[in-house]
Coordinates of C-alpha atoms in Angstrom, one line a residue:
Chain A
X1 CA 73.6 107.2 128.8
X2 CA 72.6 110.0 126.4
X3 CA 70.4 109.2 123.4
X4 CA 71.2 110.6 120.0
X5 CA 69.7 114.0 119.5
X6 CA 66.1 114.2 118.1
X7 CA 66.3 114.2 114.4
X8 CA 65.6 117.6 112.8
X9 CA 65.1 116.3 109.3
X10 CA 63.3 113.4 107.7
X11 CA 65.5 112.3 104.7
X12 CA 63.3 109.4 103.6
X13 CA 63.6 108.5 99.9
X14 CA 60.4 106.9 98.5
X15 CA 60.4 104.4 95.6
X16 CA 58.8 105.7 92.4
X17 CA 59.6 102.6 90.4
X18 CA 61.8 99.5 91.0
X19 CA 63.4 97.0 88.7
X20 CA 65.8 94.1 88.9
X21 CA 68.6 95.5 86.7
X22 CA 71.0 92.6 87.0
X23 CA 70.1 89.0 87.9
X24 CA 73.3 87.2 88.3
X25 CA 74.1 83.8 89.8
X26 CA 75.3 85.4 93.0
X27 CA 74.4 89.1 92.8
X28 CA 71.1 90.6 92.1
X29 CA 71.1 94.4 91.5
X30 CA 68.1 96.6 91.9
X31 CA 67.7 100.0 90.3
X32 CA 65.0 102.1 91.8
X33 CA 63.8 105.5 90.8
X34 CA 63.2 107.4 94.1
X35 CA 61.7 110.7 95.2
X36 CA 64.2 112.6 97.4
X37 CA 63.1 114.7 100.4
X38 CA 63.3 117.8 98.4
X39 CA 60.9 116.3 95.8
X40 CA 63.6 115.7 93.1
X41 CA 63.8 112.4 91.4
X42 CA 67.0 110.3 91.5
X43 CA 67.9 106.6 91.2
X44 CA 69.5 104.2 93.6
X45 CA 71.3 101.0 92.7
X46 CA 72.0 98.3 95.3
X47 CA 72.7 94.6 95.8
X48 CA 69.8 92.4 97.1
X49 CA 71.3 90.1 99.8
X50 CA 69.5 87.4 101.8
X51 CA 71.5 88.3 105.0
X52 CA 74.3 86.3 106.7
X53 CA 75.3 84.8 110.0
X54 CA 78.7 85.3 111.6
X55 CA 80.2 83.2 114.3
X56 CA 82.8 84.1 116.9
X57 CA 83.9 80.7 118.3
X58 CA 85.4 81.1 121.7
X59 CA 87.3 78.3 123.4
X60 CA 87.3 77.7 127.1
X61 CA 90.6 79.4 127.5
X62 CA 89.3 82.5 125.7
X63 CA 91.1 81.9 122.4
X64 CA 89.1 82.2 119.2
X65 CA 88.8 80.2 116.1
X66 CA 89.9 81.9 112.9
X67 CA 89.9 80.8 109.3
X68 CA 92.1 81.8 106.3
X69 CA 90.7 81.8 102.8
X70 CA 91.1 83.4 99.4
X71 CA 88.8 86.2 98.5
X72 CA 88.7 86.6 94.8
X73 CA 87.2 90.1 94.6
X74 CA 90.2 91.3 96.6
X75 CA 92.7 88.9 94.9
X76 CA 94.3 87.7 98.2
X77 CA 93.9 85.6 101.3
X78 CA 92.1 86.9 104.4
X79 CA 91.9 86.0 108.0
X80 CA 88.3 85.9 109.1
X81 CA 85.8 84.3 111.4
X82 CA 83.3 81.8 110.0
X83 CA 80.2 83.2 108.3
X84 CA 77.7 82.3 105.6
X85 CA 74.6 83.4 103.8
X86 CA 71.2 82.6 105.1
X87 CA 69.5 80.0 102.9
X88 CA 65.8 80.5 102.0
X89 CA 63.6 80.4 105.1
X90 CA 66.6 79.7 107.4
X91 CA 66.8 81.4 110.8
X92 CA 70.2 83.2 111.4
X93 CA 71.0 80.9 114.3
X94 CA 70.5 77.8 112.2
X95 CA 72.8 79.3 109.5
X96 CA 75.4 80.0 112.2
X97 CA 75.2 76.4 113.5
X98 CA 75.4 75.0 110.0
X99 CA 78.4 77.2 108.9
X100 CA 80.4 76.5 112.1
X101 CA 80.2 72.7 111.2
X102 CA 80.6 73.1 107.5
X103 CA 83.5 75.5 107.4
X104 CA 85.2 74.7 110.7
X105 CA 84.1 71.3 111.8
X106 CA 82.9 72.4 115.2
X107 CA 79.6 72.2 117.1
X108 CA 78.9 74.5 120.0
X109 CA 76.9 73.8 123.1
X110 CA 76.1 77.5 123.8
X111 CA 75.2 80.3 121.5
X112 CA 74.7 84.0 122.3
X113 CA 73.4 86.7 119.9
X114 CA 75.7 89.7 120.1
X115 CA 74.7 92.2 117.4
X116 CA 73.6 92.9 113.9
X117 CA 76.0 94.6 111.6
X118 CA 75.2 96.4 108.3
X119 CA 78.4 96.0 106.2
X120 CA 77.6 98.1 103.1
X121 CA 74.7 100.5 103.6
X122 CA 75.6 102.5 100.5
X123 CA 74.9 99.7 98.0
X124 CA 73.6 96.5 99.7
X125 CA 70.8 95.6 101.9
X126 CA 72.9 92.9 103.6
X127 CA 72.6 92.4 107.4
X128 CA 75.0 90.2 109.3
X129 CA 73.8 88.5 112.5
X130 CA 76.7 88.0 114.9
X131 CA 76.8 85.1 117.5
X132 CA 79.4 84.1 120.0
X133 CA 79.6 80.3 120.4
X134 CA 81.3 78.3 123.2
X135 CA 81.4 74.7 124.4
X136 CA 83.1 73.8 121.1
X137 CA 83.8 70.2 120.2
X138 CA 85.3 69.0 116.9
X139 CA 83.1 66.9 114.6
X140 CA 84.9 67.4 111.3
X141 CA 84.4 70.0 108.5
X142 CA 82.1 69.5 105.6
X143 CA 83.3 72.1 103.1
X144 CA 81.0 72.9 100.2
X145 CA 82.3 72.0 96.7
X146 CA 84.7 74.7 95.6
X147 CA 85.2 76.0 99.1
X148 CA 88.8 75.9 100.3
X149 CA 90.0 77.2 103.6
X150 CA 92.0 76.4 106.7
X151 CA 91.2 77.1 110.4
X152 CA 93.4 77.9 113.4
X153 CA 93.1 79.0 117.0
X154 CA 94.5 82.3 118.2
X155 CA 94.6 84.2 121.4
X156 CA 92.1 87.0 121.4
X157 CA 95.0 89.5 122.3
X158 CA 96.9 88.3 119.2
X159 CA 93.9 88.6 117.0
X160 CA 93.4 92.1 118.2
X161 CA 97.0 93.1 117.5
X162 CA 96.4 91.7 113.9
X163 CA 93.4 94.1 113.7
X164 CA 95.6 97.0 114.9
X165 CA 98.4 96.3 112.4
X166 CA 96.1 95.6 109.5
X167 CA 96.7 91.8 109.2
X168 CA 93.0 91.5 109.8
X169 CA 91.0 94.0 107.8
X170 CA 87.7 92.2 107.0
X171 CA 85.0 94.4 108.5
X172 CA 82.8 91.6 110.0
X173 CA 85.8 90.1 111.7
X174 CA 87.2 93.3 113.1
X175 CA 83.7 94.1 114.4
X176 CA 83.3 90.8 116.2
X177 CA 86.8 90.9 117.7
X178 CA 86.6 94.5 118.9
X179 CA 83.0 94.1 120.2
X180 CA 83.9 90.9 122.1
X181 CA 87.1 92.5 123.5
X182 CA 85.2 95.4 124.9
X183 CA 81.9 93.9 126.0
X184 CA 81.9 90.1 125.5
X185 CA 81.2 87.7 128.3
X186 CA 79.0 84.6 128.5
X187 CA 76.2 84.7 131.1
Chain B
X1 CA 103.2 89.4 119.7
X2 CA 102.6 86.2 117.9
X3 CA 102.2 86.1 114.2
X4 CA 99.4 84.1 112.5
X5 CA 100.5 80.5 111.8
X6 CA 102.3 79.8 108.6
X7 CA 99.7 79.0 105.9
X8 CA 99.5 75.3 105.1
X9 CA 97.5 75.9 101.9
X10 CA 97.5 78.2 98.9
X11 CA 93.8 78.7 97.9
X12 CA 94.5 81.2 95.2
X13 CA 91.8 81.4 92.5
X14 CA 93.1 82.3 89.0
X15 CA 91.1 84.2 86.4
X16 CA 90.3 82.2 83.2
X17 CA 88.0 84.8 81.7
X18 CA 86.6 88.1 82.9
X19 CA 83.7 90.2 81.8
X20 CA 81.8 93.3 82.9
X21 CA 78.4 91.7 83.5
X22 CA 76.5 94.8 84.6
X23 CA 77.5 98.4 83.9
X24 CA 75.2 100.5 86.0
X25 CA 75.2 104.2 86.9
X26 CA 76.7 103.4 90.3
X27 CA 77.4 99.7 90.4
X28 CA 79.7 97.8 88.0
X29 CA 79.5 94.0 88.4
X30 CA 82.3 91.7 87.1
X31 CA 81.7 88.0 86.4
X32 CA 84.9 86.0 86.1
X33 CA 85.5 82.4 85.4
X34 CA 88.2 81.1 87.7
X35 CA 90.3 78.1 88.3
X36 CA 90.1 76.9 91.9
X37 CA 93.0 75.4 93.8
X38 CA 91.7 71.9 93.1
X39 CA 91.7 72.6 89.3
X40 CA 87.9 72.9 89.0
X41 CA 86.3 75.8 87.2
X42 CA 83.9 78.1 89.0
X43 CA 82.8 81.7 88.6
X44 CA 82.9 84.7 90.9
X45 CA 80.7 87.8 90.7
X46 CA 81.6 91.0 92.5
X47 CA 81.2 94.7 92.5
X48 CA 84.0 96.9 91.2
X49 CA 84.5 99.8 93.6
X50 CA 86.9 102.8 93.4
X51 CA 87.6 102.7 97.1
X52 CA 86.5 105.2 99.8
X53 CA 87.8 107.5 102.5
X54 CA 86.3 107.6 106.0
X55 CA 86.8 110.3 108.6
X56 CA 86.6 110.2 112.3
X57 CA 86.4 113.9 113.3
X58 CA 87.6 114.4 116.9
X59 CA 87.0 117.6 118.8
X60 CA 89.5 119.0 121.3
X61 CA 87.3 117.6 124.2
X62 CA 87.4 114.1 122.7
X63 CA 83.8 114.1 121.3
X64 CA 83.2 113.0 117.8
X65 CA 81.2 114.3 114.8
X66 CA 78.5 112.0 113.6
X67 CA 76.0 112.3 110.8
X68 CA 72.5 111.0 110.2
X69 CA 71.3 110.2 106.8
X70 CA 68.8 107.9 105.0
X71 CA 70.2 104.8 103.3
X72 CA 67.8 103.7 100.6
X73 CA 69.1 100.1 100.3
X74 CA 68.3 99.5 104.0
X75 CA 65.1 101.7 103.9
X76 CA 66.0 103.7 107.1
X77 CA 68.2 106.4 108.6
X78 CA 71.6 105.6 109.9
X79 CA 74.1 107.3 112.2
X80 CA 77.5 107.3 110.6
X81 CA 80.7 109.1 110.4
X82 CA 81.5 111.0 107.2
X83 CA 82.8 109.1 104.2
X84 CA 82.9 109.2 100.4
X85 CA 84.1 107.5 97.3
X86 CA 87.4 108.3 95.8
X87 CA 87.1 110.2 92.6
X88 CA 89.3 109.2 89.6
X89 CA 92.9 109.8 90.4
X90 CA 92.2 111.2 93.9
X91 CA 94.4 110.3 96.8
X92 CA 92.4 109.0 99.8
X93 CA 93.5 111.8 102.1
X94 CA 92.2 114.3 99.5
X95 CA 88.9 112.5 99.4
X96 CA 88.8 112.6 103.2
X97 CA 89.4 116.4 103.3
X98 CA 86.9 117.0 100.5
X99 CA 84.1 114.9 102.2
X100 CA 84.6 116.4 105.6
X101 CA 84.0 119.9 104.1
X102 CA 81.2 118.8 101.7
X103 CA 79.2 116.7 104.1
X104 CA 79.9 118.3 107.4
X105 CA 81.3 121.7 106.7
X106 CA 84.5 121.3 108.7
X107 CA 88.2 121.6 107.9
X108 CA 90.8 119.9 110.0
X109 CA 94.3 121.0 110.8
X110 CA 95.7 117.6 111.6
X111 CA 95.1 114.2 109.9
X112 CA 96.2 110.8 110.9
X113 CA 95.8 107.6 108.9
X114 CA 94.5 104.9 111.1
X115 CA 93.7 101.8 109.1
X116 CA 92.2 100.3 105.9
X117 CA 89.0 98.3 106.1
X118 CA 87.6 95.8 103.6
X119 CA 83.8 96.0 104.1
X120 CA 82.6 93.3 101.8
X121 CA 85.3 90.8 100.8
X122 CA 82.7 88.3 99.5
X123 CA 81.4 90.4 96.7
X124 CA 83.1 93.8 96.4
X125 CA 86.7 94.9 96.0
X126 CA 86.0 98.1 98.0
X127 CA 88.6 99.3 100.5
X128 CA 88.0 102.1 103.0
X129 CA 90.8 104.3 104.2
X130 CA 90.2 105.6 107.7
X131 CA 91.6 108.8 109.0
X132 CA 91.2 110.6 112.3
X133 CA 91.0 114.4 112.0
X134 CA 91.4 117.1 114.7
X135 CA 91.8 120.8 114.9
X136 CA 88.3 121.1 113.5
X137 CA 86.9 124.5 112.4
X138 CA 83.6 125.1 110.8
X139 CA 83.5 126.5 107.3
X140 CA 80.0 125.5 106.1
X141 CA 78.8 122.4 104.4
X142 CA 78.5 122.0 100.6
X143 CA 76.2 119.1 100.1
X144 CA 76.1 117.4 96.7
X145 CA 72.8 117.7 94.8
X146 CA 70.5 115.1 96.1
X147 CA 72.5 114.6 99.3
X148 CA 70.5 115.2 102.5
X149 CA 71.9 114.7 106.0
X150 CA 72.4 116.3 109.4
X151 CA 75.5 116.3 111.6
X152 CA 75.8 116.4 115.4
X153 CA 78.5 116.0 118.1
X154 CA 78.5 113.2 120.6
X155 CA 80.7 112.0 123.4
X156 CA 82.8 109.0 122.3
X157 CA 81.5 107.1 125.3
X158 CA 77.9 107.7 124.2
X159 CA 78.6 106.7 120.6
X160 CA 80.2 103.5 121.9
X161 CA 77.1 102.7 123.9
X162 CA 75.1 103.2 120.7
X163 CA 77.3 100.6 119.0
X164 CA 76.7 98.2 121.9
X165 CA 72.9 98.6 121.8
X166 CA 72.6 98.5 118.0
X167 CA 71.7 102.2 117.4
X168 CA 74.9 102.4 115.4
X169 CA 75.3 99.3 113.2
X170 CA 77.1 100.6 110.1
X171 CA 80.3 98.6 109.8
X172 CA 82.6 101.5 108.8
X173 CA 81.4 103.5 111.8
X174 CA 81.5 100.7 114.3
X175 CA 85.1 100.0 113.2
X176 CA 86.2 103.6 113.5
X177 CA 84.7 104.1 117.0
X178 CA 85.9 100.8 118.4
X179 CA 89.3 101.2 116.9
X180 CA 89.7 104.7 118.2
X181 CA 88.4 103.8 121.7
X182 CA 91.0 101.0 122.0
X183 CA 94.1 102.5 120.3
X184 CA 93.4 106.0 119.2
X185 CA 95.5 108.9 120.3
X186 CA 97.1 111.8 118.3
X187 CA 100.9 112.0 118.4

């Protein structure tokens, strides 16, 4: 396998000053003054995010567990796989285990780290840690207050067709399904 | 192909009030009070985004054009494909044509809409329109002030290996490469 070509430029931007420009209940926005590689001064605004864990739950027959929920910023329902934000001091795998129970009501006997995905590098520092989970057994969901969703099983081939036709357009979910389809197998 | 199961629940959240909570130079954050499906009141915070266009430039031999740039929110360089925000009143295809010239210095004779991707449904209304472009010819880049990046060609198979090993982790880029690998072909 070839490696990417050696970089010819260093485009690092260095902080000159940094402030918390918006401190909301969910979103924290930083606004930093930065020095560009050409010496000019500019500013960068971005969301501070604690990171998230993402779970692709795979049943013994190869089908996957999906959920359907309403996403207010987009004003419509989405088909997704389970995910959740890291709590303070929480390891990503612990978040993944917790969210799979809370949102879907499943425990898994086997977990495999697949990848880390950066969903929004232009304006957020979020990273999403993706795990595949198998050996699923139902223990009952424990939705957070104000959390409303439903879960269902689907064949991987169907879920992929829903990516192709746009029924599934959530970036974390498309990544997990396409990655698993191309490279996924449990040891 | 199967369809997703009929929804059993309607989880729509309805705006009770809405305000622009942060009006930054780049980021605009809305904070809305909403009525949940169970009648409870909650609030939702999210970034208002004009939408973006994303281009997978494909050469005649099947290799693709990538770029490398620094992303300040993540404090490191990323390998990506070209993209840019829609300007006011701009059609996504016009944005795609403009960004391919500005960032990479290429024009394309043929464009194909592939998909729309929602990168961050939890806290942004951004949608990214993905196009494949071929019939590439070099006309010279016209980088915006303060924009620093370099471009290079890669075999699709190499770029996919970089997705697999984490060298490429930007969600829009992983989506485009995996989608094109699985389904892409020009008419």
